[in-house]
PDB file of N, CA, C and O in Angstrom:
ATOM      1  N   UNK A   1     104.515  93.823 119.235  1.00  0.00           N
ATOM      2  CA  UNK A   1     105.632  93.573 118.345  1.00  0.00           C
ATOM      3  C   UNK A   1     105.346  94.206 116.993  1.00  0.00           C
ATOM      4  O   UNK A   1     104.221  94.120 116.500  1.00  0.00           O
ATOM      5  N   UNK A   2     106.471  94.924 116.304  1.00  0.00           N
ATOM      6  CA  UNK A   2     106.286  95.727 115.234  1.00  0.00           C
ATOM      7  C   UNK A   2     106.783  94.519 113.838  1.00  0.00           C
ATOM      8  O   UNK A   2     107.877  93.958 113.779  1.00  0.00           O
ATOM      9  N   UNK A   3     105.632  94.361 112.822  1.00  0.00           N
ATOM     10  CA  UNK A   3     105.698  93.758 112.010  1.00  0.00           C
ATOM     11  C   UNK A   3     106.843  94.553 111.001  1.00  0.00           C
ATOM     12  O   UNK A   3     106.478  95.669 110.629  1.00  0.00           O
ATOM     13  N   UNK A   4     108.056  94.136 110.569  1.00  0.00           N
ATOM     14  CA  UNK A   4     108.972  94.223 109.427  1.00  0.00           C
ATOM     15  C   UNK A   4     108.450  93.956 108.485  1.00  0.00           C
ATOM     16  O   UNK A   4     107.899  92.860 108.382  1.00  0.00           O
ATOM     17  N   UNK A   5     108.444  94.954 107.379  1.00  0.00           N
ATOM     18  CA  UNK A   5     108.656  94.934 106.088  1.00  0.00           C
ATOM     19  C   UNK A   5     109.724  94.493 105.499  1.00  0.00           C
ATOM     20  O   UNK A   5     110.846  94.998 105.507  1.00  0.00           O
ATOM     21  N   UNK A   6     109.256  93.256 104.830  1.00  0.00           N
ATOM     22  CA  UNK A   6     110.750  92.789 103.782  1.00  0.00           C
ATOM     23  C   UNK A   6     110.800  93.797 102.289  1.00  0.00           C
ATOM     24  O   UNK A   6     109.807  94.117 101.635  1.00  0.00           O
ATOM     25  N   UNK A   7     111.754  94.049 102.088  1.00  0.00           N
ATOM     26  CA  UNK A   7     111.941  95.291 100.664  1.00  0.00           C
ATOM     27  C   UNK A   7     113.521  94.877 100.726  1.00  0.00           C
ATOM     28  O   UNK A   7     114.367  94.835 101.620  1.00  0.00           O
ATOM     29  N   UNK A   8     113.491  94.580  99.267  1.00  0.00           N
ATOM     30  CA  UNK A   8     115.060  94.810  98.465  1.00  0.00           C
ATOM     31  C   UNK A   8     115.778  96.213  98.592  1.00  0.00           C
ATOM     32  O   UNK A   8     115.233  97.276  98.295  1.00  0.00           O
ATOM     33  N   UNK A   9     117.256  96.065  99.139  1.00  0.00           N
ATOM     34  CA  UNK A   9     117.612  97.206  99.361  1.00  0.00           C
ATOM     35  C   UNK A   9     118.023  97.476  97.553  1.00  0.00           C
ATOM     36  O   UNK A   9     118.521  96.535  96.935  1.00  0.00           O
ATOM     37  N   UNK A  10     117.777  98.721  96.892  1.00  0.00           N
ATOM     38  CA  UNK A  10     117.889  99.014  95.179  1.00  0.00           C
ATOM     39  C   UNK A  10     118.693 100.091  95.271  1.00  0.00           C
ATOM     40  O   UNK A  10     118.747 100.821  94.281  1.00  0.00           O
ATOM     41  N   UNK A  11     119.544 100.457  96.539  1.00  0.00           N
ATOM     42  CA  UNK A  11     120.436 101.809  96.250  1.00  0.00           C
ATOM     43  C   UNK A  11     119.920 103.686  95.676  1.00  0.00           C
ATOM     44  O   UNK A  11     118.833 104.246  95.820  1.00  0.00           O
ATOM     45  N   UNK A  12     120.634 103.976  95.321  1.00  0.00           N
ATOM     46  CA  UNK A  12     119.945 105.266  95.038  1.00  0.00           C
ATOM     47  C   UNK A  12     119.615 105.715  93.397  1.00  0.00           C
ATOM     48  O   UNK A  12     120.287 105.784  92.367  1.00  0.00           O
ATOM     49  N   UNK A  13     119.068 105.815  93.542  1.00  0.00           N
ATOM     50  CA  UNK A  13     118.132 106.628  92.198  1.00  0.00           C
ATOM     51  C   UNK A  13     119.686 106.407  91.155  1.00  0.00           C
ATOM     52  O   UNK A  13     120.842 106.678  91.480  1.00  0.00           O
ATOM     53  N   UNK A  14     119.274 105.940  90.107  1.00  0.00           N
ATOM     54  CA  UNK A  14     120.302 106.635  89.021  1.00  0.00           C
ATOM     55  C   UNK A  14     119.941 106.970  87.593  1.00  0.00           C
ATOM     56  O   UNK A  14     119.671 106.193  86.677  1.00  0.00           O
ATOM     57  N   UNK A  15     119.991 108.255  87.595  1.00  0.00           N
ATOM     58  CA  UNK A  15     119.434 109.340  86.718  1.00  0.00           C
ATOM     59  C   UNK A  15     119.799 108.934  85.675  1.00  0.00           C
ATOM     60  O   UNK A  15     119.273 109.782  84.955  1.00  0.00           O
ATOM     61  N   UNK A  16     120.313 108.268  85.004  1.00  0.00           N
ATOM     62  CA  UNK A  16     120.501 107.531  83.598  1.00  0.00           C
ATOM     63  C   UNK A  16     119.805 106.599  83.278  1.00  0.00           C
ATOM     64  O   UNK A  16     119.650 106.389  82.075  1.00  0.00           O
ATOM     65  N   UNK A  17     119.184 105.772  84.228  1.00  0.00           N
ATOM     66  CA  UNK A  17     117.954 104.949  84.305  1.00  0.00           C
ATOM     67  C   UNK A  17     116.433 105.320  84.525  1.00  0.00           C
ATOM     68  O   UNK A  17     116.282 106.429  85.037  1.00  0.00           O
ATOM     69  N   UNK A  18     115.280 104.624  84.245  1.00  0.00           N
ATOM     70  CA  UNK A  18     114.094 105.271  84.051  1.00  0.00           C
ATOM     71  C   UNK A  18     113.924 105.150  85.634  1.00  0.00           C
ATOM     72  O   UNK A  18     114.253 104.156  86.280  1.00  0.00           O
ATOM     73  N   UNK A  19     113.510 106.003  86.022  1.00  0.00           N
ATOM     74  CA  UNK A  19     113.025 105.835  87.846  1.00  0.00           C
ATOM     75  C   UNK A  19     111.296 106.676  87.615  1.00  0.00           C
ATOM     76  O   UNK A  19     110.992 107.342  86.625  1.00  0.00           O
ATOM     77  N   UNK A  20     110.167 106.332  89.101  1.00  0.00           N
ATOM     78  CA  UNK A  20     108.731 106.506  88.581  1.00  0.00           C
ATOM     79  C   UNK A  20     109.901 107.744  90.038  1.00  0.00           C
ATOM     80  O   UNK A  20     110.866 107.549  90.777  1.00  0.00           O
ATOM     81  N   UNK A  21     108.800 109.130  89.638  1.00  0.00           N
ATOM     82  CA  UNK A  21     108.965 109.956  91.310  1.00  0.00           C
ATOM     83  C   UNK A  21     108.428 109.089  92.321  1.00  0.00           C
ATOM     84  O   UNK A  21     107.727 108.105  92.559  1.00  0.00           O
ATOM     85  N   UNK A  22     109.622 110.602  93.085  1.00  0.00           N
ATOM     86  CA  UNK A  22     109.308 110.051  94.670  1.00  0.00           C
ATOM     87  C   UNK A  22     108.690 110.560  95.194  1.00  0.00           C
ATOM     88  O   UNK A  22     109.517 111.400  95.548  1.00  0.00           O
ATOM     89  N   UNK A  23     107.194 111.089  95.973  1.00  0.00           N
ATOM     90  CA  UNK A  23     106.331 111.469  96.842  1.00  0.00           C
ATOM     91  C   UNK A  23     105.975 111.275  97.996  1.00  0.00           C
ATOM     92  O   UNK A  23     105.467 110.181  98.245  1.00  0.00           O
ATOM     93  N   UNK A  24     106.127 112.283  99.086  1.00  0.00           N
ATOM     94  CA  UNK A  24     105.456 111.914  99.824  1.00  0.00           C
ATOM     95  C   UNK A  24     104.318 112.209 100.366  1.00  0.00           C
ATOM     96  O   UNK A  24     103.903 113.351 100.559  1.00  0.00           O
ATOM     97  N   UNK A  25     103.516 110.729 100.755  1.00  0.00           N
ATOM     98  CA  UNK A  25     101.270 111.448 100.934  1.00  0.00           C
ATOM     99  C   UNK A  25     101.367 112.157 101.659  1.00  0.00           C
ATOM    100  O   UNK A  25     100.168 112.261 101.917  1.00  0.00           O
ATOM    101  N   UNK A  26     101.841 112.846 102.318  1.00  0.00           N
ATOM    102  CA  UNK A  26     101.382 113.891 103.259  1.00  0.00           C
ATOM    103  C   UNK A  26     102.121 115.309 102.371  1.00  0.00           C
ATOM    104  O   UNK A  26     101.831 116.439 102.765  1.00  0.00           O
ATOM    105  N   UNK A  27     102.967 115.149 101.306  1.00  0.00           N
ATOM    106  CA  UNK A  27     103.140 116.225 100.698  1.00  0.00           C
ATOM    107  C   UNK A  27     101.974 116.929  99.483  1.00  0.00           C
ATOM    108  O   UNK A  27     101.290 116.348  98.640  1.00  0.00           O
ATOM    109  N   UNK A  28     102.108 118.562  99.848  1.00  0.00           N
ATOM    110  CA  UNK A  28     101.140 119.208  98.643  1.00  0.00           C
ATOM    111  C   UNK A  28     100.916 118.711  97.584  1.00  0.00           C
ATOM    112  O   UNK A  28      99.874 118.674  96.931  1.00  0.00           O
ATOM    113  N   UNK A  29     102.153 118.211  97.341  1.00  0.00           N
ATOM    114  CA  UNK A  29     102.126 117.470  95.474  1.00  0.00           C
ATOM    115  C   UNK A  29     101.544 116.488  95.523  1.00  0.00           C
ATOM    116  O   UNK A  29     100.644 116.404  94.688  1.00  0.00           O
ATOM    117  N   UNK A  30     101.705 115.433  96.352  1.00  0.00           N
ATOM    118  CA  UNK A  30     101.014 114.151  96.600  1.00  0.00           C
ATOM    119  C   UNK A  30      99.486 114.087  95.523  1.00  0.00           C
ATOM    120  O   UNK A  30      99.341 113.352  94.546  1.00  0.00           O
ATOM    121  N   UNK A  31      98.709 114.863  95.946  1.00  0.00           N
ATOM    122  CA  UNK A  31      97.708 114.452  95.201  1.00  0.00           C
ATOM    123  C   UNK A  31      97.813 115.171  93.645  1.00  0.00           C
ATOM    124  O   UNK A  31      97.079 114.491  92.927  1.00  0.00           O
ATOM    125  N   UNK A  32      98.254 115.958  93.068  1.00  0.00           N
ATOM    126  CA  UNK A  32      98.591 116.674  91.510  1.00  0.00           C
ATOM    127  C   UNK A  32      99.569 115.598  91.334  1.00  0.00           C
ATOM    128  O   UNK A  32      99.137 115.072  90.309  1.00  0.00           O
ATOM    129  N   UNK A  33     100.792 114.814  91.731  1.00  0.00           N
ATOM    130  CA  UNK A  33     101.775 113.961  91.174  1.00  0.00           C
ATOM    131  C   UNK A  33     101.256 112.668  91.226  1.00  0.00           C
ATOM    132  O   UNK A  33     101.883 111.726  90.741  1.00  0.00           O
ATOM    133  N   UNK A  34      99.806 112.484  91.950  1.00  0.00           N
ATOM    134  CA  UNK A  34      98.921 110.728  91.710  1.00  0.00           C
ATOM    135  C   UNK A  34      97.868 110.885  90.404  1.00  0.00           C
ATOM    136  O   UNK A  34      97.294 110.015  89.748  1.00  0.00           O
ATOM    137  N   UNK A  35      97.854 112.173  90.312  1.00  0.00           N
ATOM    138  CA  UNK A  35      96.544 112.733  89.196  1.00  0.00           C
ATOM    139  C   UNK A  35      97.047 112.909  87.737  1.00  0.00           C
ATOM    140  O   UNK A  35      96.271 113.191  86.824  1.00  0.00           O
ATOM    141  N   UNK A  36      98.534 112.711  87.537  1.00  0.00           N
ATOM    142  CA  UNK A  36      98.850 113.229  86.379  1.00  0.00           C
ATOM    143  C   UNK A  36      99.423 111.866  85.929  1.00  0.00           C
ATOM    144  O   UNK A  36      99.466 111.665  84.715  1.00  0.00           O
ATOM    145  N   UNK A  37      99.853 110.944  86.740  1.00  0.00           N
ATOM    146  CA  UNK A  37     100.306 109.827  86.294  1.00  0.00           C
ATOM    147  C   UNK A  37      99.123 108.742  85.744  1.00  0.00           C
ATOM    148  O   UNK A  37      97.980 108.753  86.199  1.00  0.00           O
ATOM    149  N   UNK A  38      99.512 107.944  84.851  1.00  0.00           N
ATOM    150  CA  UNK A  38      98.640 107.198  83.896  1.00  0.00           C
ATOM    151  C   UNK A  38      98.336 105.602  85.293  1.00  0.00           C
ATOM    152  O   UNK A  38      99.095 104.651  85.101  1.00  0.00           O
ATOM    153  N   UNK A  39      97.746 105.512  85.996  1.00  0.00           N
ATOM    154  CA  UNK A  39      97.250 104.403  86.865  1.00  0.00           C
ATOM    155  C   UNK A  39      98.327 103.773  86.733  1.00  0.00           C
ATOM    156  O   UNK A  39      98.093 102.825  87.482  1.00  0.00           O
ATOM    157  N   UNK A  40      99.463 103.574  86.286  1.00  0.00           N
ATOM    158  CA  UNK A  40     100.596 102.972  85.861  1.00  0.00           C
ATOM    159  C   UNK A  40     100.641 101.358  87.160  1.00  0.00           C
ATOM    160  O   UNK A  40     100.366 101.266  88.357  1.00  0.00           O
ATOM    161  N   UNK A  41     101.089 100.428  86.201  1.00  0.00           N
ATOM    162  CA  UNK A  41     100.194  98.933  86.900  1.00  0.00           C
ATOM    163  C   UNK A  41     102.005  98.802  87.785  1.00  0.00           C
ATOM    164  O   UNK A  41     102.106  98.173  88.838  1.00  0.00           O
ATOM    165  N   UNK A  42     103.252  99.498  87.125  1.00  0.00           N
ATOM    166  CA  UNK A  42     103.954  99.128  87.668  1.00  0.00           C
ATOM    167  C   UNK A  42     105.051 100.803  88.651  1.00  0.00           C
ATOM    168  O   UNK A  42     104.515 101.841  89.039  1.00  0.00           O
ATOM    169  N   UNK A  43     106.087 100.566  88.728  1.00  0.00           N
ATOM    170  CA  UNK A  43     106.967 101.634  89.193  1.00  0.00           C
ATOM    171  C   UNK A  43     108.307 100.879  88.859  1.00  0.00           C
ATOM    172  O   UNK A  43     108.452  99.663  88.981  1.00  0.00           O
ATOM    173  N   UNK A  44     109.600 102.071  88.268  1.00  0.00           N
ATOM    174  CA  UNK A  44     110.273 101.926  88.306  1.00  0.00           C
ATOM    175  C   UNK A  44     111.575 102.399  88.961  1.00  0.00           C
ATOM    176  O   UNK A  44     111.512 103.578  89.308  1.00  0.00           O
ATOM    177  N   UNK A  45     112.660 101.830  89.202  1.00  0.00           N
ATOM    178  CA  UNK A  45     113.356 102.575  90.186  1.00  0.00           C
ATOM    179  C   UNK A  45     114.700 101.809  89.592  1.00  0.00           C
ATOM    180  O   UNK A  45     114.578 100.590  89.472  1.00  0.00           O
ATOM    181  N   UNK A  46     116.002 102.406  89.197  1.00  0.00           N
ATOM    182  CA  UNK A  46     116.949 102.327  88.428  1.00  0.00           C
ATOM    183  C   UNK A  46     116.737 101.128  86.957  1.00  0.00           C
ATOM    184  O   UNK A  46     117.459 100.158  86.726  1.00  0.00           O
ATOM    185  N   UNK A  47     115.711 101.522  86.264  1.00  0.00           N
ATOM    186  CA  UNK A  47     115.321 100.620  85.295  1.00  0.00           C
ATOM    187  C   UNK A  47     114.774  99.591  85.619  1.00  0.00           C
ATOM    188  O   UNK A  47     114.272  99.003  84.662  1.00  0.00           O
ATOM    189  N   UNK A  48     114.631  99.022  86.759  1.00  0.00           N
ATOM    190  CA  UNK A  48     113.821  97.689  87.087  1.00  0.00           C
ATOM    191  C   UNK A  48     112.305  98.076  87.619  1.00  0.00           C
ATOM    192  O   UNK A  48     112.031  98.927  88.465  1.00  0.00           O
ATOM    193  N   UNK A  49     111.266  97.099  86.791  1.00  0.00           N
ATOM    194  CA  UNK A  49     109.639  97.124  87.283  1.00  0.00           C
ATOM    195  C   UNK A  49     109.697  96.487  88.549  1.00  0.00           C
ATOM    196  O   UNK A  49     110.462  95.554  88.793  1.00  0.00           O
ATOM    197  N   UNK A  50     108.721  97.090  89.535  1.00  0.00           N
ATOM    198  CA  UNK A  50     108.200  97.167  90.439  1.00  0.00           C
ATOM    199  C   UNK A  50     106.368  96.838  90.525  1.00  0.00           C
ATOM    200  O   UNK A  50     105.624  97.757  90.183  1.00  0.00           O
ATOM    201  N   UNK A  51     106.014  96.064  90.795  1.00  0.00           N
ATOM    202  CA  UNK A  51     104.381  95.707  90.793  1.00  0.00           C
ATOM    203  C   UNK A  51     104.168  96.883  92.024  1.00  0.00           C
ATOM    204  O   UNK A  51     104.975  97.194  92.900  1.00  0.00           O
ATOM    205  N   UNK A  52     102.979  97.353  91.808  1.00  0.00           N
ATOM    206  CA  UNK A  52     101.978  98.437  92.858  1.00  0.00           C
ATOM    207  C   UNK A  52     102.021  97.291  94.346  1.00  0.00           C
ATOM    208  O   UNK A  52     101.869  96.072  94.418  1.00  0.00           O
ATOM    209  N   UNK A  53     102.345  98.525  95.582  1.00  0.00           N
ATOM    210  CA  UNK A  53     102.291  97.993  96.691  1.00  0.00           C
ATOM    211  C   UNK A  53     103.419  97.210  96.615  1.00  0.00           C
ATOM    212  O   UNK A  53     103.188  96.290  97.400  1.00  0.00           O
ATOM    213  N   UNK A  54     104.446  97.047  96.156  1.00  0.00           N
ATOM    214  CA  UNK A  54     105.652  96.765  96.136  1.00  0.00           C
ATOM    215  C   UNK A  54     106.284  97.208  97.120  1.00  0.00           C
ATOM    216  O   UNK A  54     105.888  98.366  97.251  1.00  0.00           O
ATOM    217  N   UNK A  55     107.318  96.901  98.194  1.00  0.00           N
ATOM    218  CA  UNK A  55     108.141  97.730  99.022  1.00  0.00           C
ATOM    219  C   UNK A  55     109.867  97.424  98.752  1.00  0.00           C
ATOM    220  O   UNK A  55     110.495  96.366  98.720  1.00  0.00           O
ATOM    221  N   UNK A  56     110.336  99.000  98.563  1.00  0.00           N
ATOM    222  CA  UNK A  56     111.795  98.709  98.036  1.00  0.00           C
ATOM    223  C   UNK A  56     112.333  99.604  99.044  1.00  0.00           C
ATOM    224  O   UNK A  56     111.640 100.472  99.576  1.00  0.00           O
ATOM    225  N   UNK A  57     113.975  99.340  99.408  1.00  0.00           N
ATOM    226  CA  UNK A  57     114.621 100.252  99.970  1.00  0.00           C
ATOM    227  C   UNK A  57     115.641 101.302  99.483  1.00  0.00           C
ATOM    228  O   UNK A  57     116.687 100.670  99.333  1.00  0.00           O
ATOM    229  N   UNK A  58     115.841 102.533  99.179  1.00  0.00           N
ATOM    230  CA  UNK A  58     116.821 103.120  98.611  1.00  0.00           C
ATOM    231  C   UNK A  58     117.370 103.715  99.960  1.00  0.00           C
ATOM    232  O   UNK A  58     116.833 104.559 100.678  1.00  0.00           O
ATOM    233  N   UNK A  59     118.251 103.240 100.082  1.00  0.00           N
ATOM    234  CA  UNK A  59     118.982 104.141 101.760  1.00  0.00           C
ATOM    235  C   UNK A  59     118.676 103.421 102.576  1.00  0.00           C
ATOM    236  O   UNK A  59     118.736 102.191 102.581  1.00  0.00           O
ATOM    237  N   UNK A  60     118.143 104.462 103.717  1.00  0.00           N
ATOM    238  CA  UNK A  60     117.472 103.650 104.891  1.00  0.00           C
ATOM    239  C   UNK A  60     116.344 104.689 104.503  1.00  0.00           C
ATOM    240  O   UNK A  60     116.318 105.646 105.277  1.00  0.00           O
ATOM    241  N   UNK A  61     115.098 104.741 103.155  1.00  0.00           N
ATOM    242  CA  UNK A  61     114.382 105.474 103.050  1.00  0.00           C
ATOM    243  C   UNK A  61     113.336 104.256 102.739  1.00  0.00           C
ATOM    244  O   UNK A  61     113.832 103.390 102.019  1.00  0.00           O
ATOM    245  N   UNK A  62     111.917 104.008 103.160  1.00  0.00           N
ATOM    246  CA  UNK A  62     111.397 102.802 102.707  1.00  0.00           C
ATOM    247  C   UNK A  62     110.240 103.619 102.089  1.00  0.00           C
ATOM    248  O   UNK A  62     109.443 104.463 102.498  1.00  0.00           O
ATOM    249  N   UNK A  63     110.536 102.918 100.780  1.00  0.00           N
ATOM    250  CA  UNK A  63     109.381 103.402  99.099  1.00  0.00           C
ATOM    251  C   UNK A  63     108.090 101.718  99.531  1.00  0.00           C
ATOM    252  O   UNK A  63     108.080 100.573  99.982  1.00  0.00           O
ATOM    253  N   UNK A  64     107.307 102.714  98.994  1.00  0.00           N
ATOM    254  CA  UNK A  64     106.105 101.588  98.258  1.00  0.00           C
ATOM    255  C   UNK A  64     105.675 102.295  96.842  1.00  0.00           C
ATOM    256  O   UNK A  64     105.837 103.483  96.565  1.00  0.00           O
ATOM    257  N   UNK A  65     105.061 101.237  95.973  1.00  0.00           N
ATOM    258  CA  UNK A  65     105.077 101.627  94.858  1.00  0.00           C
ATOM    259  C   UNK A  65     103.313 101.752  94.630  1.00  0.00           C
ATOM    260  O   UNK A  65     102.523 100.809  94.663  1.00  0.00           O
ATOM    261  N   UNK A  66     103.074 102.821  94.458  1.00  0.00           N
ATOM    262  CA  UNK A  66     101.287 103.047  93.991  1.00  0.00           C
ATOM    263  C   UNK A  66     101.049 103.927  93.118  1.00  0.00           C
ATOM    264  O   UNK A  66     101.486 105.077  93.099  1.00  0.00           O
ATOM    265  N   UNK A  67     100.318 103.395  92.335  1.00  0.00           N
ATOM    266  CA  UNK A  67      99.918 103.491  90.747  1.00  0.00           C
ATOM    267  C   UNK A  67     101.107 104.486  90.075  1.00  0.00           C
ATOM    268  O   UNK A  67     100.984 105.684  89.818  1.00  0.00           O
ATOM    269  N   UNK A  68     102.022 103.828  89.914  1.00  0.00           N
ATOM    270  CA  UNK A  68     103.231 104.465  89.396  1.00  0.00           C
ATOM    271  C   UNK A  68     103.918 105.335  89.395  1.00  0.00           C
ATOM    272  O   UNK A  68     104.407 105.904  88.419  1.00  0.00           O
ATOM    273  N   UNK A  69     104.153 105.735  91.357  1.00  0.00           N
ATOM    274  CA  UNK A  69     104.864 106.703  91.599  1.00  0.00           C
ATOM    275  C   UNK A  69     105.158 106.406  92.850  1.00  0.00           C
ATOM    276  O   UNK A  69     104.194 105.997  93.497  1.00  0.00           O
ATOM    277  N   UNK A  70     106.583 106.502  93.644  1.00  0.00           N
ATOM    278  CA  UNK A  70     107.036 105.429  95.140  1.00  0.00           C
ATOM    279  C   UNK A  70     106.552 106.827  96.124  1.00  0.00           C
ATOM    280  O   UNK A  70     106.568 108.057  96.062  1.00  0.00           O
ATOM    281  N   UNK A  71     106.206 105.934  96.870  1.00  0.00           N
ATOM    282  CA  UNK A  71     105.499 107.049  98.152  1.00  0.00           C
ATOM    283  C   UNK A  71     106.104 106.926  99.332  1.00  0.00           C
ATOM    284  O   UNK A  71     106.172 105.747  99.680  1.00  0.00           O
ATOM    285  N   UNK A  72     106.664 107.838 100.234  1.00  0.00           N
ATOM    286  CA  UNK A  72     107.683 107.432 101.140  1.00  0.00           C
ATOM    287  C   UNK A  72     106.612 106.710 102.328  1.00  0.00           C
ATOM    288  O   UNK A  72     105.597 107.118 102.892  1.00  0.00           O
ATOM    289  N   UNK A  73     107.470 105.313 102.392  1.00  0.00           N
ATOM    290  CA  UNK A  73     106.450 104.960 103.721  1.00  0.00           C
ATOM    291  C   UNK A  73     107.547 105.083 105.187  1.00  0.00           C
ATOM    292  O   UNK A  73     107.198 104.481 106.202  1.00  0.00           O
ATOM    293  N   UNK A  74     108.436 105.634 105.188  1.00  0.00           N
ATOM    294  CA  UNK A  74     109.010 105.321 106.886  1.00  0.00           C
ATOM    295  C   UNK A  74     110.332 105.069 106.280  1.00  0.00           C
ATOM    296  O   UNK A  74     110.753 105.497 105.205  1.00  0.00           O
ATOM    297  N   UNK A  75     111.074 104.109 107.363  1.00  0.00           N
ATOM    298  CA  UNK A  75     112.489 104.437 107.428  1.00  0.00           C
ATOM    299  C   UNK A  75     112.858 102.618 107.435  1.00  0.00           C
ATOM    300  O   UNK A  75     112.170 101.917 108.177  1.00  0.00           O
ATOM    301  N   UNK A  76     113.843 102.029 106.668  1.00  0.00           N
ATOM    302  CA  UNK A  76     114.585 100.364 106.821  1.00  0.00           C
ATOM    303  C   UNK A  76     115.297 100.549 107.729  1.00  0.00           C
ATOM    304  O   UNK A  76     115.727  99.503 108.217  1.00  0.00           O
ATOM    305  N   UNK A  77     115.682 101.599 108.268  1.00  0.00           N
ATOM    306  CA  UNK A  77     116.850 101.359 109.370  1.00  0.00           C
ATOM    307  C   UNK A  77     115.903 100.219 110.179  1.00  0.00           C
ATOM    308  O   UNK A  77     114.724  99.983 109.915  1.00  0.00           O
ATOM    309  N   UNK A  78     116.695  99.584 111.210  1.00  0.00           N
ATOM    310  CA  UNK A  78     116.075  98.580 111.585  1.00  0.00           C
ATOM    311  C   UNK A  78     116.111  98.598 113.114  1.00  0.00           C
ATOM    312  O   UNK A  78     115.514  97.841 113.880  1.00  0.00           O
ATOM    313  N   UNK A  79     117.015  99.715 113.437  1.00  0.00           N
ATOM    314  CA  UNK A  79     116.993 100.173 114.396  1.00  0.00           C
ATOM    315  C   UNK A  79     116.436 101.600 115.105  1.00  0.00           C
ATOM    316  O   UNK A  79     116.556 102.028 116.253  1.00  0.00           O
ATOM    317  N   UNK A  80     115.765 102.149 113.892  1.00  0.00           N
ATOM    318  CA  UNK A  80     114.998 103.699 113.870  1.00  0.00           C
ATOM    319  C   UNK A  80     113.876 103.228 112.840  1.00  0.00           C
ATOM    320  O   UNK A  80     113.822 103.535 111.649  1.00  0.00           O
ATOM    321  N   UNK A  81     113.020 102.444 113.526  1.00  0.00           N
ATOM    322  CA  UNK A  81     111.991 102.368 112.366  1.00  0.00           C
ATOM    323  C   UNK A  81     111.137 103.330 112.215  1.00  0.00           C
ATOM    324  O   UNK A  81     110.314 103.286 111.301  1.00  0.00           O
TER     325      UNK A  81
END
């Protein structure tokens, strides 16, 4: 049995609000976009803090939040996990 992640669905990015980037670890940038950010204790995503290891949903795209930048972990659909 596949353990669910509970995460607030937070909608999509809105560029008038402070949002932390989005990365993903298996992307090139991944490690230059974890190296330039300040250990940051939180992440933000349409102006609201996020604590590290946080899990939020924008879409059916599932973010976690580490050291202040959301890292794509997988998918909320709940039927295409």
């Amino acid at each position: 049995m596949i353990d669910r992640i509970k995460a607030i669905q937070v909608g999509a990015p809105d560029p008038e609000l402070r949002n932390s980037p989005i990365v993903e670890e298996t992307d090139e940038e991944f490690d230059s976009a974890i190296q330039t950010l300040a250990e940051e204790p939180n992440c933000y995503f349409n102006g609201r803090a996020y604590r590290t290891d946080q899990f939020v949903c924008s879409g059916s795209e599932l973010l976690r939040c580490a050291r202040g930048a959301w890292v794509q972990e997988g998918s909320c659909d709940p039927d295409h996990p």
